[in-house]
Short mmCIF file of C-alpha atoms in Angstrom, two decimals:
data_model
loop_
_atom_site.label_atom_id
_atom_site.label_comp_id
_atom_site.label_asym_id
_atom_site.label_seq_id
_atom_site.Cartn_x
_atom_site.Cartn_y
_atom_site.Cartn_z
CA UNK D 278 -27.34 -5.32 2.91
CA UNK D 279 -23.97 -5.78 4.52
CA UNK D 280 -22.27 -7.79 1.81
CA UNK D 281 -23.37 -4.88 -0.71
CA UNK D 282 -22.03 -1.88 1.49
CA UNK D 283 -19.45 -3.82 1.72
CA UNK D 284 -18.72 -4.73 -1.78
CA UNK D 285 -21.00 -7.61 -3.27
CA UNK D 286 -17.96 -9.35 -4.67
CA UNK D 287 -14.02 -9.53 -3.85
CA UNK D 288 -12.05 -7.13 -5.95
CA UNK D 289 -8.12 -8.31 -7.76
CA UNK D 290 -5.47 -6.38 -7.86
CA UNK D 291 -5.41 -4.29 -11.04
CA UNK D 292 -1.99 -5.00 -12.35
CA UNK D 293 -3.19 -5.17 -15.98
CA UNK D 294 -0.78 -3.27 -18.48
CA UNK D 295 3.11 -2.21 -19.74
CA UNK D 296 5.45 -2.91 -17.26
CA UNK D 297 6.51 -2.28 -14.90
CA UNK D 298 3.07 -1.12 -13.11
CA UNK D 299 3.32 1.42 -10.26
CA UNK D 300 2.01 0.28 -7.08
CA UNK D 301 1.56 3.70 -4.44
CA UNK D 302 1.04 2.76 -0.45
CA UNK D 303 -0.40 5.25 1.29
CA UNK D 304 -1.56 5.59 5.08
CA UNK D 305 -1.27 6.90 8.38
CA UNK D 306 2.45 5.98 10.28
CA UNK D 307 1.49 2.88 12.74
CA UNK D 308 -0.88 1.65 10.27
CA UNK D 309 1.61 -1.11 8.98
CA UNK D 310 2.38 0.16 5.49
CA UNK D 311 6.12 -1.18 5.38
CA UNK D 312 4.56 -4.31 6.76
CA UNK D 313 1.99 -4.51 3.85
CA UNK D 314 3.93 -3.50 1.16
CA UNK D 315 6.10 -6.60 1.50
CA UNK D 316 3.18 -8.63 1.71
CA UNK D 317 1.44 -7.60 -0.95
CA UNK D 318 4.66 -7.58 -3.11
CA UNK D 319 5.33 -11.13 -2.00
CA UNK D 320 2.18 -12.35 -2.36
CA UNK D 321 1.89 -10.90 -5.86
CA UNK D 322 5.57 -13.14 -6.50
CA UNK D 323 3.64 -16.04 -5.37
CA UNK D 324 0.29 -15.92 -7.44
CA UNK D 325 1.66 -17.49 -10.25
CA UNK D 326 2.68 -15.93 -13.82
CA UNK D 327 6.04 -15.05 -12.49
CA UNK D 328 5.83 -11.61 -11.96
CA UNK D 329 8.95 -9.72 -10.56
CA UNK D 330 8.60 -6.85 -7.84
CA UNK D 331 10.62 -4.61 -6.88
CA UNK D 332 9.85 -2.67 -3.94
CA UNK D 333 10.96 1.31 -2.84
CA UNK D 334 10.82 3.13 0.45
CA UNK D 335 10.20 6.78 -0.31
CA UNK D 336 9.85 7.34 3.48
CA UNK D 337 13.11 10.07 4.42
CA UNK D 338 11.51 11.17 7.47
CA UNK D 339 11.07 8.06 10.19
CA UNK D 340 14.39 6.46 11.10
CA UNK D 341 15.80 3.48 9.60
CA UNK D 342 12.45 3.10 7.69
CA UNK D 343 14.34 2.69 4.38
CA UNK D 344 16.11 -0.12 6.55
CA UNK D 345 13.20 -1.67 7.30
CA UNK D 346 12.11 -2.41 3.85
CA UNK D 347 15.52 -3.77 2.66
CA UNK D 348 15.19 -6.15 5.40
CA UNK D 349 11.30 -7.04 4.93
CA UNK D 350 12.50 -7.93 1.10
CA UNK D 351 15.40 -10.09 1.83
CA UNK D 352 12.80 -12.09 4.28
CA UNK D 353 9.74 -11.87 1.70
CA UNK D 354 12.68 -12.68 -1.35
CA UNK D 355 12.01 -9.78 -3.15
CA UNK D 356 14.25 -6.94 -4.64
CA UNK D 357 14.59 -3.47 -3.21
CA UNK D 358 15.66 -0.39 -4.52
CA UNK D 359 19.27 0.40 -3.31
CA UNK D 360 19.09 3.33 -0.58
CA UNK D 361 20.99 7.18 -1.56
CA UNK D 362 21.38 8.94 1.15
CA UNK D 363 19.86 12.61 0.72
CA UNK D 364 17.27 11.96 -2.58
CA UNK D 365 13.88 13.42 -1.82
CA UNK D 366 10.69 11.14 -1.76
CA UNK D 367 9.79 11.97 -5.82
CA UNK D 368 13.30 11.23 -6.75
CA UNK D 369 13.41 8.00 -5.52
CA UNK D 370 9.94 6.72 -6.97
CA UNK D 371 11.52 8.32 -10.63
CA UNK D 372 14.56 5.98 -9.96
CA UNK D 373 12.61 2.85 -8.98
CA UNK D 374 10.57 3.08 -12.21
CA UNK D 375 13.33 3.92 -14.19
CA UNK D 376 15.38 0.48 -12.57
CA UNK D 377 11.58 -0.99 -12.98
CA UNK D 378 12.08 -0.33 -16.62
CA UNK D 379 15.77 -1.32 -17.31
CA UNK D 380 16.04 -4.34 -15.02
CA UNK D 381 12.45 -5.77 -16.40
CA UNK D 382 10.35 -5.63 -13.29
CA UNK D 383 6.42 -6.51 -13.79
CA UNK D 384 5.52 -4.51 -10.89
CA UNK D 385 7.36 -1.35 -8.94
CA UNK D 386 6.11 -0.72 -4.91
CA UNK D 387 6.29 2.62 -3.72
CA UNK D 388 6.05 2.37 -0.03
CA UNK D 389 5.25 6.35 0.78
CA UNK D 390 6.29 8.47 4.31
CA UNK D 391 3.95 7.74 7.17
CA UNK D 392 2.63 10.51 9.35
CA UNK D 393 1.16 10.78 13.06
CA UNK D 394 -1.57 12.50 11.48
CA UNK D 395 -3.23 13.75 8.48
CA UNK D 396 -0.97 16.95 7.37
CA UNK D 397 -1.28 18.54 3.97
CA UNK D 398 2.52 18.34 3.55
CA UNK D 399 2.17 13.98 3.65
CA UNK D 400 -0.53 14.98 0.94
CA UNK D 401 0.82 17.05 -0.76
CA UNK D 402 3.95 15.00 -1.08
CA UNK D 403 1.78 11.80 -1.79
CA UNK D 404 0.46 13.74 -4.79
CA UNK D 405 3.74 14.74 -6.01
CA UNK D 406 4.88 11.01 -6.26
CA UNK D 407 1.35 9.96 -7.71
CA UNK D 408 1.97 12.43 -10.60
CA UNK D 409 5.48 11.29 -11.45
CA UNK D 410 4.56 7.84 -11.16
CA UNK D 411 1.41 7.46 -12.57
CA UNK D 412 0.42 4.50 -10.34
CA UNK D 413 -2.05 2.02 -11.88
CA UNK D 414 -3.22 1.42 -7.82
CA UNK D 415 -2.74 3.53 -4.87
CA UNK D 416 -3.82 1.21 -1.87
CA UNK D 417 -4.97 2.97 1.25
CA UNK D 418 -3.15 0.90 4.44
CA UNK D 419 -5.92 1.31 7.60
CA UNK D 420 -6.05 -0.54 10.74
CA UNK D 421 -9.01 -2.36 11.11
CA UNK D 422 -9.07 -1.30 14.76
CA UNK D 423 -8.75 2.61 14.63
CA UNK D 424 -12.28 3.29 13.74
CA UNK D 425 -13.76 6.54 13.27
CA UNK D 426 -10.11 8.12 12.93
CA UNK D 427 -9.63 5.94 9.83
CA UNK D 428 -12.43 7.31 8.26
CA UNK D 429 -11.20 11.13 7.98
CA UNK D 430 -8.13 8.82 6.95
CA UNK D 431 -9.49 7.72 4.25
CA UNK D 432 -11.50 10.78 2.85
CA UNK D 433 -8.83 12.60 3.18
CA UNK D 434 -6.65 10.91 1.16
CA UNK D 435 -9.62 9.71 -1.46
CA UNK D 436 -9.92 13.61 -2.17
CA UNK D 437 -6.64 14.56 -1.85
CA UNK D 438 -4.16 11.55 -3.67
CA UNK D 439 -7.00 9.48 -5.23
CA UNK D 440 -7.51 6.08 -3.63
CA UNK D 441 -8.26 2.97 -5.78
CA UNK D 442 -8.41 0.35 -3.42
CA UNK D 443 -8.06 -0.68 0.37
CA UNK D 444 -5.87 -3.01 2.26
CA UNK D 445 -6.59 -3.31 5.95
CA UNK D 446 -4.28 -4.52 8.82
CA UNK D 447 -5.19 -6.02 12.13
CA UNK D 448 -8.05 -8.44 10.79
CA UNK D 449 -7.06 -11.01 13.11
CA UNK D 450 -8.55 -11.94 16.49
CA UNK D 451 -11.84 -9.82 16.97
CA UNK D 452 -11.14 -6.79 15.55
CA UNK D 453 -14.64 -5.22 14.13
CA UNK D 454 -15.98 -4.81 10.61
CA UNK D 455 -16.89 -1.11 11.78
CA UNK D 456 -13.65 0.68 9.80
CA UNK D 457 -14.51 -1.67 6.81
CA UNK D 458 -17.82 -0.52 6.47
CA UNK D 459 -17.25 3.09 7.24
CA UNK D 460 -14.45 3.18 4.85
CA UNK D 461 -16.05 1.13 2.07
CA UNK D 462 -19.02 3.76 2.16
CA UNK D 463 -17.10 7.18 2.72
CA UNK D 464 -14.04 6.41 -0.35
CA UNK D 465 -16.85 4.54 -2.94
CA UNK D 466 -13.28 2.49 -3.35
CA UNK D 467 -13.19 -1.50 -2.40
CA UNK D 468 -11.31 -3.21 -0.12
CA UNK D 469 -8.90 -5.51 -1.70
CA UNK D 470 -6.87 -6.61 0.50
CA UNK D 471 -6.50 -8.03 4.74
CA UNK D 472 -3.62 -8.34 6.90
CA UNK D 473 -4.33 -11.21 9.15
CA UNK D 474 -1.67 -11.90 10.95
CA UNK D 475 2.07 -10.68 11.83
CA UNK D 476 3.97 -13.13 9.23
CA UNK D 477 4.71 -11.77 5.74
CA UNK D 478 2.10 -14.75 4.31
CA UNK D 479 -0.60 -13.49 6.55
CA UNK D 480 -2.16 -11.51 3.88
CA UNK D 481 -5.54 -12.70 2.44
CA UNK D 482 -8.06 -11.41 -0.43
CA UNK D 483 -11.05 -9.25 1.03
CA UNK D 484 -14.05 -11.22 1.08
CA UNK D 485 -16.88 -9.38 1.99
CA UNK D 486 -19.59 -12.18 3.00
CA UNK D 487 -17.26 -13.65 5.67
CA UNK D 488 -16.59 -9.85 7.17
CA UNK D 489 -20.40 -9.71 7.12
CA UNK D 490 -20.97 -12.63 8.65
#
């Protein structure tokens, strides 16, 4: 009964289409989005079939965040989107598809703004860059640890943004299959992906029978 609430079977990536394929990270600040984008993005570098990524911060508001990323792609060895001062969150994710496009990228990151909390201006902002990007995933970023709070997390943005699949952080050590469950059930959507560690290769496919166990 476990395995099936929590997914029967481990779910890929859907990065099936025309280049380059929009890739939309969504979460709660804290919850290791930045983290996770360049995991993901490196880890889809290293799968094989020489896909190129490029990845984009879209976050204005938190200090240095844009920073961040550039740095977390030099370490992971993949491209970022030059930073301009002043452009709002949409703008950028137009320009990173557009570079996507023109400099023959496979797949395009959008690493979206962070909040403390659920507000309906990070939604309704989230939604504005969904529609002009037309991502073919938008991955919800939860810690594993938070649990109930993740939940309204995750509805939230489900109802709001539209979430296809889940990646969750802070698997490592003994943290509890509680937000996994609670989150598989609530969003319908499956959890793809698990941060397992604080190293950029510490990122593993979501296998349901070993969370169960």
């Amino acid at each position: 009964h476990l395995v099936e609430t929590l997914g029967a079977e481990t779910t890929d990536l859907n990065l099936v289409g025309n280049p380059p394929i929009a890739v939309m990270m969504v979460g709660l600040q804290g919850s290791g989005k930045t983290t996770s984008t360049a995991k993901i993005a490196r880890w889809i570098q290293a799968q094989g079939g020489g896909k190129k990524v490029l990845m984009a911060s879209l976050d204005v508001r938190r200090p240095a965040a844009q920073q961040q990323l550039a740095v977390l792609g030099e370490q992971a060895h993949v491209e970022t989107l030059d930073i301009v001062m002043g452009e709002l969150p949409v703008q950028i994710a137009r320009r990173a598809m557009d570079r996507g496009r023109k400099n023959g990228f496979d797949v395009v990151m959008l690493d979206t703004a962070g909040r403390l909390h659920l507000d309906d201006e990070l939604m309704e902002e989230a939604a504005a860059v969904r529609a002009a990007t037309n991502p073919q995933e938008v991955l919800l970023v939860a810690d594993a640890m938070t649990g109930q709070d993740a939940v309204n997390v995750a509805s939230a943005f489900k109802e709001k943004v539209g979430v296809t699949g889940i990646m969750l952080t802070r698997v490592d050590g003994d943290a509890r299959g509680g937000a996994a469950l609670s989150m598989r059930a609530v969003t319908g959507c499956p959890i793809k992906l698990m941060g397992v560690g604080e190293k950029l290769g510490e990122i593993a496919a979501f296998h349901p029978a070993r969370i169960a166990g």
